[in-house]
mmCIF file of C-alpha atoms and ligand atoms in Angstrom:
data_model
loop_
_atom_site.group_PDB
_atom_site.id
_atom_site.type_symbol
_atom_site.label_atom_id
_atom_site.label_comp_id
_atom_site.label_asym_id
_atom_site.label_seq_id
_atom_site.Cartn_x
_atom_site.Cartn_y
_atom_site.Cartn_z
ATOM 1 C CA MET A 1 28.250 -34.757 7.017
ATOM 2 C CA LYS A 2 25.107 -36.210 5.444
ATOM 3 C CA ALA A 3 22.399 -33.641 4.842
ATOM 4 C CA ASP A 4 19.446 -34.223 7.150
ATOM 5 C CA LYS A 5 16.414 -33.051 5.272
ATOM 6 C CA LEU A 6 14.361 -32.943 8.435
ATOM 7 C CA ALA A 7 16.872 -30.839 10.338
ATOM 8 C CA GLY A 8 15.714 -27.561 8.737
ATOM 9 C CA ALA A 9 12.102 -28.390 9.470
ATOM 10 C CA ARG A 10 13.036 -29.094 13.105
ATOM 11 C CA VAL A 11 14.779 -25.728 13.347
ATOM 12 C CA ALA A 12 11.669 -24.063 11.920
ATOM 13 C CA THR A 13 9.570 -25.499 14.748
ATOM 14 C CA GLN A 14 11.591 -23.343 17.140
ATOM 15 C CA ALA A 15 9.948 -20.182 15.763
ATOM 16 C CA PRO A 16 6.934 -18.884 17.674
ATOM 17 C CA GLU A 17 3.714 -20.556 16.632
ATOM 18 C CA TYR A 18 2.267 -17.182 15.591
ATOM 19 C CA VAL A 19 5.118 -16.727 13.107
ATOM 20 C CA ARG A 20 4.709 -20.228 11.681
ATOM 21 C CA ARG A 21 1.022 -19.545 11.094
ATOM 22 C CA ILE A 22 1.644 -16.455 8.922
ATOM 23 C CA ALA A 23 0.230 -16.903 5.426
ATOM 24 C CA PRO A 24 2.901 -15.567 3.020
ATOM 25 C CA TYR A 25 2.074 -12.395 1.086
ATOM 26 C CA VAL A 26 1.438 -13.260 -2.565
ATOM 27 C CA PRO A 27 2.743 -10.495 -4.850
ATOM 28 C CA GLY A 28 1.563 -9.840 -8.424
ATOM 29 C CA LYS A 29 3.016 -12.306 -10.931
ATOM 30 C CA PRO A 30 6.294 -11.008 -12.372
ATOM 31 C CA ILE A 31 6.409 -10.508 -16.157
ATOM 32 C CA ASP A 32 9.427 -12.823 -16.595
ATOM 33 C CA GLU A 33 7.689 -15.617 -14.707
ATOM 34 C CA LEU A 34 4.626 -15.442 -16.978
ATOM 35 C CA ALA A 35 6.903 -15.317 -20.041
ATOM 36 C CA ARG A 36 8.683 -18.505 -18.891
ATOM 37 C CA GLU A 37 5.525 -20.361 -17.866
ATOM 38 C CA TYR A 38 3.439 -19.587 -20.943
ATOM 39 C CA GLY A 39 6.203 -19.252 -23.545
ATOM 40 C CA LEU A 40 5.266 -15.615 -24.224
ATOM 41 C CA ALA A 41 7.625 -12.808 -25.227
ATOM 42 C CA ALA A 42 8.244 -10.613 -22.166
ATOM 43 C CA ASP A 43 7.687 -7.425 -24.173
ATOM 44 C CA ALA A 44 4.253 -8.657 -25.264
ATOM 45 C CA ILE A 45 3.084 -8.939 -21.663
ATOM 46 C CA ILE A 46 1.351 -6.167 -19.733
ATOM 47 C CA LYS A 47 1.327 -6.138 -15.951
ATOM 48 C CA LEU A 48 -1.604 -4.459 -14.255
ATOM 49 C CA ALA A 49 -1.176 -6.297 -10.981
ATOM 50 C CA SER A 50 0.726 -4.218 -8.438
ATOM 51 C CA ASN A 51 -0.714 -0.700 -8.592
ATOM 52 C CA GLU A 52 2.492 0.746 -9.956
ATOM 53 C CA ASN A 53 2.739 3.997 -11.884
ATOM 54 C CA PRO A 54 2.706 2.901 -15.545
ATOM 55 C CA ARG A 55 4.643 5.922 -16.879
ATOM 56 C CA GLY A 56 8.211 5.185 -15.865
ATOM 57 C CA PRO A 57 10.062 7.627 -13.601
ATOM 58 C CA SER A 58 10.239 11.353 -14.252
ATOM 59 C CA ARG A 59 13.303 12.663 -16.107
ATOM 60 C CA LYS A 60 14.384 14.600 -13.009
ATOM 61 C CA VAL A 61 14.271 11.417 -10.948
ATOM 62 C CA GLY A 62 16.376 9.627 -13.566
ATOM 63 C CA GLU A 63 19.002 12.352 -13.290
ATOM 64 C CA ALA A 64 19.000 12.223 -9.491
ATOM 65 C CA ILE A 65 19.448 8.442 -9.575
ATOM 66 C CA ALA A 66 22.378 8.712 -11.986
ATOM 67 C CA ALA A 67 24.053 11.307 -9.764
ATOM 68 C CA ALA A 68 23.459 9.269 -6.599
ATOM 69 C CA ALA A 69 24.903 6.135 -8.224
ATOM 70 C CA ALA A 70 28.399 7.634 -7.888
ATOM 71 C CA ASP A 71 28.140 7.406 -4.097
ATOM 72 C CA VAL A 72 26.862 3.894 -3.557
ATOM 73 C CA THR A 73 30.064 2.774 -1.870
ATOM 74 C CA ARG A 74 29.013 4.926 1.107
ATOM 75 C CA TYR A 75 26.269 4.140 3.588
ATOM 76 C CA PRO A 76 23.203 6.336 3.173
ATOM 77 C CA ASP A 77 22.354 9.130 5.577
ATOM 78 C CA GLY A 78 20.587 7.070 8.234
ATOM 79 C CA ASN A 79 18.642 10.130 9.343
ATOM 80 C CA GLY A 80 17.575 11.080 5.834
ATOM 81 C CA PHE A 81 18.274 14.747 6.577
ATOM 82 C CA GLU A 82 17.507 16.280 3.196
ATOM 83 C CA LEU A 83 14.466 14.188 2.404
ATOM 84 C CA LYS A 84 12.972 14.708 5.850
ATOM 85 C CA HIS A 85 13.682 18.409 5.579
ATOM 86 C CA ALA A 86 11.778 18.606 2.283
ATOM 87 C CA LEU A 87 8.899 16.491 3.581
ATOM 88 C CA ALA A 88 8.634 18.519 6.775
ATOM 89 C CA ALA A 89 8.442 21.723 4.721
ATOM 90 C CA ARG A 90 5.829 20.218 2.393
ATOM 91 C CA TYR A 91 3.570 19.102 5.238
ATOM 92 C CA GLY A 92 4.185 21.878 7.761
ATOM 93 C CA LEU A 93 5.792 19.582 10.333
ATOM 94 C CA GLY A 94 9.119 19.356 12.131
ATOM 95 C CA ARG A 95 11.820 17.053 10.744
ATOM 96 C CA GLU A 96 11.660 15.075 13.978
ATOM 97 C CA GLN A 97 8.059 14.164 13.121
ATOM 98 C CA ILE A 98 8.990 12.242 9.977
ATOM 99 C CA VAL A 99 10.081 8.596 9.896
ATOM 100 C CA LEU A 100 11.405 7.244 6.596
ATOM 101 C CA GLY A 101 10.618 3.696 5.567
ATOM 102 C CA ASN A 102 11.752 1.075 3.089
ATOM 103 C CA GLY A 103 8.433 1.631 1.356
ATOM 104 C CA SER A 104 5.467 2.667 3.472
ATOM 105 C CA ASN A 105 5.127 -1.037 4.220
ATOM 106 C CA ASP A 106 8.133 -0.533 6.508
ATOM 107 C CA VAL A 107 6.339 2.288 8.344
ATOM 108 C CA LEU A 108 3.340 0.002 8.934
ATOM 109 C CA GLU A 109 5.682 -2.672 10.295
ATOM 110 C CA LEU A 110 7.538 -0.188 12.483
ATOM 111 C CA ALA A 111 4.265 0.975 14.036
ATOM 112 C CA THR A 112 3.450 -2.607 15.021
ATOM 113 C CA GLN A 113 7.008 -3.259 16.230
ATOM 114 C CA ALA A 114 6.908 -0.209 18.438
ATOM 115 C CA PHE A 115 3.440 -0.674 19.910
ATOM 116 C CA LEU A 116 2.353 -4.319 19.917
ATOM 117 C CA ARG A 117 3.000 -6.979 22.510
ATOM 118 C CA PRO A 118 1.888 -10.593 21.957
ATOM 119 C CA GLY A 119 -1.825 -10.812 22.741
ATOM 120 C CA ASP A 120 -2.588 -7.138 22.011
ATOM 121 C CA HIS A 121 -5.333 -6.374 19.518
ATOM 122 C CA THR A 122 -5.300 -4.438 16.275
ATOM 123 C CA VAL A 123 -8.469 -3.408 14.453
ATOM 124 C CA TYR A 124 -8.832 -3.213 10.666
ATOM 125 C CA SER A 125 -11.532 -3.627 8.062
ATOM 126 C CA ARG A 126 -12.394 -6.723 6.070
ATOM 127 C CA HIS A 127 -10.986 -6.372 2.523
ATOM 128 C CA ALA A 128 -8.333 -3.937 3.817
ATOM 129 C CA PHE A 129 -4.664 -3.982 2.826
ATOM 130 C CA ALA A 130 -3.022 -7.381 3.482
ATOM 131 C CA VAL A 131 -0.095 -6.029 5.465
ATOM 132 C CA TYR A 132 -2.260 -5.105 8.490
ATOM 133 C CA PRO A 133 -3.022 -8.729 9.427
ATOM 134 C CA LEU A 134 0.511 -9.808 8.460
ATOM 135 C CA ALA A 135 2.258 -7.221 10.618
ATOM 136 C CA THR A 136 -0.151 -7.917 13.465
ATOM 137 C CA GLN A 137 0.496 -11.630 13.389
ATOM 138 C CA ALA A 138 4.267 -11.234 13.161
ATOM 139 C CA ARG A 139 4.133 -9.596 16.624
ATOM 140 C CA GLY A 140 1.963 -12.325 18.136
ATOM 141 C CA ALA A 141 -0.887 -9.844 18.336
ATOM 142 C CA ILE A 142 -4.500 -10.537 17.428
ATOM 143 C CA GLY A 143 -6.180 -8.842 14.479
ATOM 144 C CA ILE A 144 -9.853 -7.953 14.819
ATOM 145 C CA GLU A 145 -11.309 -7.792 11.331
ATOM 146 C CA VAL A 146 -14.422 -5.634 11.143
ATOM 147 C CA PRO A 147 -17.054 -6.390 8.469
ATOM 148 C CA ALA A 148 -16.928 -3.983 5.543
ATOM 149 C CA HIS A 149 -19.727 -1.676 4.461
ATOM 150 C CA ASP A 150 -20.204 -1.636 0.671
ATOM 151 C CA TYR A 151 -16.610 -2.942 0.300
ATOM 152 C CA GLY A 152 -15.275 -0.015 2.347
ATOM 153 C CA HIS A 153 -14.407 0.628 5.992
ATOM 154 C CA ASP A 154 -17.320 0.837 8.428
ATOM 155 C CA LEU A 155 -15.771 3.347 10.792
ATOM 156 C CA GLU A 156 -18.647 3.195 13.252
ATOM 157 C CA ALA A 157 -18.296 -0.579 13.590
ATOM 158 C CA MET A 158 -14.504 -0.234 13.791
ATOM 159 C CA GLY A 159 -14.877 2.245 16.630
ATOM 160 C CA LYS A 160 -17.158 -0.181 18.472
ATOM 161 C CA SER A 161 -14.556 -2.958 18.070
ATOM 162 C CA ILE A 162 -11.993 -1.037 20.097
ATOM 163 C CA THR A 163 -11.521 -2.532 23.559
ATOM 164 C CA ALA A 164 -9.009 -2.165 26.388
ATOM 165 C CA SER A 165 -6.797 -4.651 24.469
ATOM 166 C CA THR A 166 -6.673 -2.533 21.290
ATOM 167 C CA ARG A 167 -3.329 -0.839 20.670
ATOM 168 C CA VAL A 168 -3.439 -0.059 16.950
ATOM 169 C CA VAL A 169 -6.207 0.681 14.433
ATOM 170 C CA PHE A 170 -5.411 0.614 10.703
ATOM 171 C CA ILE A 171 -7.357 2.685 8.208
ATOM 172 C CA ALA A 172 -6.502 2.606 4.505
ATOM 173 C CA ASN A 173 -7.820 5.650 2.697
ATOM 174 C CA PRO A 174 -8.234 5.010 -0.202
ATOM 175 C CA ASN A 175 -8.257 1.294 0.494
ATOM 176 C CA ASN A 176 -6.467 -1.406 -1.465
ATOM 177 C CA PRO A 177 -7.857 -3.649 -3.040
ATOM 178 C CA THR A 178 -11.334 -2.089 -3.064
ATOM 179 C CA GLY A 179 -10.491 1.501 -4.098
ATOM 180 C CA THR A 180 -13.069 2.778 -1.594
ATOM 181 C CA TRP A 181 -12.566 6.148 0.056
ATOM 182 C CA LEU A 182 -13.747 7.757 3.297
ATOM 183 C CA PRO A 183 -14.477 11.489 3.289
ATOM 184 C CA VAL A 184 -12.037 13.588 5.306
ATOM 185 C CA SER A 185 -14.790 14.588 7.761
ATOM 186 C CA SER A 186 -15.608 10.986 8.718
ATOM 187 C CA VAL A 187 -11.945 10.100 9.311
ATOM 188 C CA LYS A 188 -11.573 13.184 11.495
ATOM 189 C CA ALA A 189 -14.768 12.337 13.420
ATOM 190 C CA PHE A 190 -13.412 8.811 13.987
ATOM 191 C CA LEU A 191 -10.175 10.221 15.372
ATOM 192 C CA ASP A 192 -12.091 12.565 17.655
ATOM 193 C CA HIS A 193 -13.794 9.554 19.257
ATOM 194 C CA VAL A 194 -10.928 7.058 19.452
ATOM 195 C CA PRO A 195 -9.399 6.673 22.925
ATOM 196 C CA ARG A 196 -6.252 8.793 22.923
ATOM 197 C CA GLU A 197 -3.982 5.914 23.938
ATOM 198 C CA VAL A 198 -4.942 3.860 20.863
ATOM 199 C CA VAL A 199 -2.612 4.413 17.894
ATOM 200 C CA VAL A 200 -4.401 5.097 14.611
ATOM 201 C CA VAL A 201 -2.342 4.300 11.515
ATOM 202 C CA LEU A 202 -3.889 6.202 8.621
ATOM 203 C CA ASP A 203 -2.474 4.669 5.458
ATOM 204 C CA GLU A 204 -2.748 7.176 2.619
ATOM 205 C CA ALA A 205 -0.681 5.393 -0.044
ATOM 206 C CA TYR A 206 -3.025 6.563 -2.830
ATOM 207 C CA ASP A 207 -3.847 10.067 -1.606
ATOM 208 C CA GLU A 208 -2.100 11.817 -4.515
ATOM 209 C CA TYR A 209 -4.602 10.255 -6.920
ATOM 210 C CA LEU A 210 -7.561 11.965 -5.253
ATOM 211 C CA ASP A 211 -9.072 15.194 -6.539
ATOM 212 C CA ALA A 212 -7.499 18.188 -4.776
ATOM 213 C CA GLU A 213 -10.537 18.820 -2.572
ATOM 214 C CA GLN A 214 -10.576 15.191 -1.398
ATOM 215 C CA GLN A 215 -6.904 14.999 -0.482
ATOM 216 C CA SER A 216 -6.200 14.392 3.161
ATOM 217 C CA PRO A 217 -5.135 17.223 5.482
ATOM 218 C CA SER A 218 -4.233 14.606 8.111
ATOM 219 C CA ALA A 219 -0.685 15.893 8.739
ATOM 220 C CA GLY A 220 -2.396 18.932 10.252
ATOM 221 C CA TRP A 221 -4.263 16.732 12.756
ATOM 222 C CA ILE A 222 -1.152 15.326 14.440
ATOM 223 C CA ALA A 223 -0.770 18.196 16.935
ATOM 224 C CA GLU A 224 -4.302 17.587 18.193
ATOM 225 C CA HIS A 225 -4.046 13.785 17.862
ATOM 226 C CA PRO A 226 -0.618 12.573 18.995
ATOM 227 C CA ASN A 227 -1.902 9.001 18.612
ATOM 228 C CA LEU A 228 -2.098 9.467 14.800
ATOM 229 C CA ILE A 229 0.492 8.015 12.404
ATOM 230 C CA VAL A 230 -0.025 9.059 8.786
ATOM 231 C CA SER A 231 1.663 6.793 6.285
ATOM 232 C CA ARG A 232 2.532 7.867 2.717
ATOM 233 C CA THR A 233 4.545 6.380 -0.114
ATOM 234 C CA PHE A 234 6.681 7.261 -3.112
ATOM 235 C CA SER A 235 5.664 3.955 -4.763
ATOM 236 C CA LYS A 236 2.463 5.077 -6.453
ATOM 237 C CA ALA A 237 1.895 8.553 -7.949
ATOM 238 C CA TYR A 238 5.610 9.406 -7.518
ATOM 239 C CA GLY A 239 6.573 6.329 -9.534
ATOM 240 C CA LEU A 240 9.315 4.848 -7.314
ATOM 241 C CA ALA A 241 7.924 1.429 -6.302
ATOM 242 C CA GLY A 242 11.164 -0.369 -7.155
ATOM 243 C CA LEU A 243 13.295 1.867 -4.951
ATOM 244 C CA ARG A 244 11.232 1.273 -1.781
ATOM 245 C CA VAL A 245 10.701 4.562 -0.039
ATOM 246 C CA GLY A 246 7.829 5.753 2.064
ATOM 247 C CA PHE A 247 7.379 7.879 5.167
ATOM 248 C CA GLY A 248 5.304 8.289 8.267
ATOM 249 C CA MET A 249 4.234 11.570 9.866
ATOM 250 C CA MET A 250 3.534 11.606 13.582
ATOM 251 C CA ASP A 251 4.157 13.173 16.951
ATOM 252 C CA ALA A 252 7.889 13.569 17.653
ATOM 253 C CA ASN A 253 7.728 11.209 20.658
ATOM 254 C CA VAL A 254 6.113 8.527 18.536
ATOM 255 C CA ALA A 255 8.647 9.088 15.735
ATOM 256 C CA ASP A 256 11.432 8.672 18.257
ATOM 257 C CA LEU A 257 10.073 5.230 19.158
ATOM 258 C CA LEU A 258 9.707 4.105 15.549
ATOM 259 C CA ASN A 259 13.243 5.281 14.831
ATOM 260 C CA ARG A 260 14.556 3.110 17.660
ATOM 261 C CA VAL A 261 13.098 -0.074 16.182
ATOM 262 C CA ARG A 262 13.944 0.577 12.542
ATOM 263 C CA GLN A 263 17.143 -0.554 10.854
ATOM 264 C CA PRO A 264 19.690 2.272 10.999
ATOM 265 C CA PHE A 265 19.982 2.434 7.181
ATOM 266 C CA ASN A 266 16.518 1.320 6.117
ATOM 267 C CA VAL A 267 16.254 3.706 3.141
ATOM 268 C CA ASN A 268 19.112 3.484 0.669
ATOM 269 C CA SER A 269 20.954 6.486 -0.730
ATOM 270 C CA VAL A 270 19.663 6.172 -4.311
ATOM 271 C CA ALA A 271 16.095 5.952 -3.013
ATOM 272 C CA GLN A 272 16.575 9.061 -0.844
ATOM 273 C CA ALA A 273 17.952 11.063 -3.770
ATOM 274 C CA ALA A 274 15.199 9.848 -6.097
ATOM 275 C CA ALA A 275 12.470 10.633 -3.562
ATOM 276 C CA LEU A 276 13.831 14.132 -3.051
ATOM 277 C CA ALA A 277 13.700 14.765 -6.799
ATOM 278 C CA ALA A 278 10.275 13.132 -7.103
ATOM 279 C CA LEU A 279 8.840 15.288 -4.319
ATOM 280 C CA ALA A 280 9.964 18.420 -6.144
ATOM 281 C CA ASP A 281 8.583 17.267 -9.502
ATOM 282 C CA THR A 282 4.994 18.302 -8.829
ATOM 283 C CA ASP A 283 4.168 18.294 -12.567
ATOM 284 C CA TYR A 284 4.932 14.576 -12.807
ATOM 285 C CA VAL A 285 2.611 13.762 -9.902
ATOM 286 C CA ALA A 286 -0.177 15.958 -11.304
ATOM 287 C CA GLU A 287 0.197 14.378 -14.755
ATOM 288 C CA SER A 288 0.158 10.895 -13.216
ATOM 289 C CA ALA A 289 -3.051 11.692 -11.344
ATOM 290 C CA ALA A 290 -4.661 13.146 -14.483
ATOM 291 C CA LEU A 291 -3.641 10.120 -16.559
ATOM 292 C CA ASN A 292 -5.082 7.874 -13.871
ATOM 293 C CA ARG A 293 -8.402 9.739 -13.786
ATOM 294 C CA ALA A 294 -8.697 9.439 -17.573
ATOM 295 C CA GLY A 295 -7.792 5.754 -17.349
ATOM 296 C CA LEU A 296 -10.437 5.101 -14.678
ATOM 297 C CA ARG A 297 -13.019 6.840 -16.857
ATOM 298 C CA ALA A 298 -12.027 4.763 -19.904
ATOM 299 C CA LEU A 299 -12.161 1.557 -17.880
ATOM 300 C CA GLY A 300 -15.540 2.485 -16.399
ATOM 301 C CA THR A 301 -16.997 3.174 -19.852
ATOM 302 C CA ALA A 302 -15.650 -0.096 -21.284
ATOM 303 C CA LEU A 303 -16.785 -2.189 -18.302
ATOM 304 C CA ASP A 304 -20.246 -0.584 -18.384
ATOM 305 C CA ALA A 305 -20.514 -1.413 -22.083
ATOM 306 C CA MET A 306 -19.578 -5.034 -21.321
ATOM 307 C CA GLY A 307 -22.022 -5.239 -18.410
ATOM 308 C CA VAL A 308 -19.195 -5.919 -15.952
ATOM 309 C CA THR A 309 -19.788 -4.419 -12.502
ATOM 310 C CA TYR A 310 -17.052 -2.811 -10.436
ATOM 311 C CA VAL A 311 -16.480 -0.862 -7.241
ATOM 312 C CA PRO A 312 -16.081 2.856 -8.042
ATOM 313 C CA SER A 313 -12.402 3.571 -7.435
ATOM 314 C CA HIS A 314 -10.540 6.476 -5.870
ATOM 315 C CA ALA A 315 -7.109 4.965 -6.472
ATOM 316 C CA ASN A 316 -4.972 3.743 -9.403
ATOM 317 C CA PHE A 317 -6.713 0.397 -9.723
ATOM 318 C CA ILE A 318 -10.233 -0.926 -9.944
ATOM 319 C CA LEU A 319 -11.941 -3.919 -8.363
ATOM 320 C CA ILE A 320 -14.102 -5.677 -10.914
ATOM 321 C CA HIS A 321 -16.656 -8.455 -10.455
ATOM 322 C CA VAL A 322 -16.014 -11.316 -12.859
ATOM 323 C CA GLY A 323 -17.658 -14.349 -11.227
ATOM 324 C CA ASP A 324 -15.180 -17.225 -11.500
ATOM 325 C CA ALA A 325 -12.134 -15.059 -10.868
ATOM 326 C CA SER A 326 -9.511 -17.818 -11.127
ATOM 327 C CA ALA A 327 -10.777 -18.874 -14.563
ATOM 328 C CA VAL A 328 -10.863 -15.275 -15.811
ATOM 329 C CA TYR A 329 -7.408 -14.623 -14.320
ATOM 330 C CA GLU A 330 -6.055 -17.631 -16.222
ATOM 331 C CA GLY A 331 -7.829 -16.513 -19.379
ATOM 332 C CA LEU A 332 -6.116 -13.131 -19.100
ATOM 333 C CA LEU A 333 -2.699 -14.669 -18.358
ATOM 334 C CA ARG A 334 -2.936 -16.757 -21.513
ATOM 335 C CA GLN A 335 -3.349 -13.503 -23.433
ATOM 336 C CA GLY A 336 -0.316 -11.967 -21.704
ATOM 337 C CA VAL A 337 -2.259 -9.745 -19.291
ATOM 338 C CA ILE A 338 -1.398 -9.962 -15.590
ATOM 339 C CA VAL A 339 -3.969 -8.674 -13.091
ATOM 340 C CA ARG A 340 -4.404 -9.504 -9.422
ATOM 341 C CA PRO A 341 -6.636 -12.206 -7.957
ATOM 342 C CA VAL A 342 -8.012 -11.102 -4.585
ATOM 343 C CA ALA A 343 -9.480 -14.295 -3.108
ATOM 344 C CA SER A 344 -7.059 -13.894 -0.183
ATOM 345 C CA TYR A 345 -8.869 -10.631 0.596
ATOM 346 C CA GLY A 346 -12.177 -12.495 0.843
ATOM 347 C CA LEU A 347 -13.095 -11.513 -2.724
ATOM 348 C CA PRO A 348 -13.055 -14.750 -4.759
ATOM 349 C CA GLN A 349 -15.320 -13.345 -7.497
ATOM 350 C CA HIS A 350 -13.288 -10.210 -8.144
ATOM 351 C CA LEU A 351 -10.053 -9.205 -9.838
ATOM 352 C CA ARG A 352 -8.073 -6.051 -9.130
ATOM 353 C CA VAL A 353 -6.793 -4.258 -12.199
ATOM 354 C CA THR A 354 -4.222 -1.477 -12.077
ATOM 355 C CA VAL A 355 -4.918 1.514 -14.329
ATOM 356 C CA GLY A 356 -2.352 1.260 -17.117
ATOM 357 C CA LEU A 357 -1.406 3.449 -20.053
ATOM 358 C CA PRO A 358 -4.171 3.970 -22.662
ATOM 359 C CA HIS A 359 -2.889 1.175 -24.927
ATOM 360 C CA GLU A 360 -2.634 -1.186 -21.929
ATOM 361 C CA ILE A 361 -6.199 -0.402 -20.944
ATOM 362 C CA GLU A 362 -7.327 -1.210 -24.481
ATOM 363 C CA ARG A 363 -5.428 -4.514 -24.407
ATOM 364 C CA PHE A 364 -6.899 -5.382 -21.032
ATOM 365 C CA VAL A 365 -10.458 -4.593 -22.131
ATOM 366 C CA ALA A 366 -10.133 -6.730 -25.281
ATOM 367 C CA ALA A 367 -8.549 -9.586 -23.293
ATOM 368 C CA LEU A 368 -11.267 -9.389 -20.638
ATOM 369 C CA ALA A 369 -14.003 -9.507 -23.267
ATOM 370 C CA SER A 370 -12.398 -12.631 -24.699
ATOM 371 C CA ALA A 371 -11.852 -14.253 -21.265
ATOM 372 C CA LEU A 372 -15.514 -13.587 -20.396
ATOM 373 C CA HIS A 373 -16.658 -14.717 -23.874
ATOM 374 C CA ARG A 374 -18.412 -11.386 -24.526
HETATM 375 C C1 LIG B 401 -2.914 0.646 1.023
HETATM 376 C C2 LIG B 401 -1.451 0.390 0.846
HETATM 377 N N1 LIG B 401 -0.610 0.760 1.806
HETATM 378 C C3 LIG B 401 0.705 0.561 1.717
HETATM 379 C C4 LIG B 401 1.260 -0.044 0.614
HETATM 380 C C5 LIG B 401 2.717 -0.304 0.613
HETATM 381 O O1 LIG B 401 3.362 0.243 -0.441
HETATM 382 P P1 LIG B 401 4.904 0.612 -0.368
HETATM 383 O O2 LIG B 401 5.541 -0.269 0.650
HETATM 384 O O3 LIG B 401 5.396 0.354 -1.731
HETATM 385 O O4 LIG B 401 4.962 2.040 0.039
HETATM 386 C C6 LIG B 401 0.435 -0.449 -0.441
HETATM 387 C C7 LIG B 401 0.999 -1.131 -1.608
HETATM 388 O O5 LIG B 401 0.373 -1.587 -2.498
HETATM 389 C C8 LIG B 401 -0.958 -0.234 -0.312
HETATM 390 O O6 LIG B 401 -1.802 -0.621 -1.268
#
């Protein structure tokens, strides 16, 4: 049969209009792609584009992965017994209150799958994490984007945007790509005022990078606020972005719902074993956070010296103001440095730069100075 090039396009028209309108998520440029496009050696390229942990996994995680590799012919434990057990103990919750995800991105998706009907509203901040509008739109729901305050969430305005149509509110704390952070007391005050039937997804992907006194006690709020879903990840300070494992903490009834809509084996066996080892390796997480703090300080000093302004960051990346961001992005790429353009977040004059290892920070600073002609 002759291939009909239009046939696929006709099939695509059968998808709901709200799915066809989704703007695809644009990930950070892969190292190999830049190497191919610019004829650069892959090992001469540094990637500071996806907020990954720059250190490589902990030795204990490496050992756990090697041990788990022997069992990959078997399906994983679909209930994640051991990992949930360890997480429940860490956060003072019951195992039935934990939902594992293929990255915390999965948990965000599951929350929308469980709670949104077409036409429902979600509320999130301008410049907040891209997955909130994406997951909203994939359900045919309507995202209400609330203007930001100093690049961060304006919780008062977000509260006022809640109507009878609102089912889910997303809060990223700290937020990506701005690195802004809301004090614990203001998040708690927001929760105290939100109607109890509205689900609040509190996305704490970067919490481990905060100073101890700033870290979120939100797991302890779930008993009082059964409408709260706290989302966490092993992708950042735990260093497991490539394995895709995250988790949500919530009321057991809510967890039961999310578990019904998730794939039965959404977190693979190697990822479960690695996450279990990573959770126990508290030194690695503390060292990662300390390295990140030092890196943020070094970046701040260098940017100040160059006269480049930035949004003070509470995460493992920093949002810097460069003016013509696409030109500066290109200028950095040519020098083998990948950062993240954020025009799709409504920030066409900024770039987001992940905190790398000390030598990567030095390379980035020198490349930025050259790209900005300073
Ligand atoms: C705020 C925020 N939430 C969630 C995620 C999802 O990460 P993962 O799916 O790797 O857990 C990210 C990733 O960058 C993020 O920045």
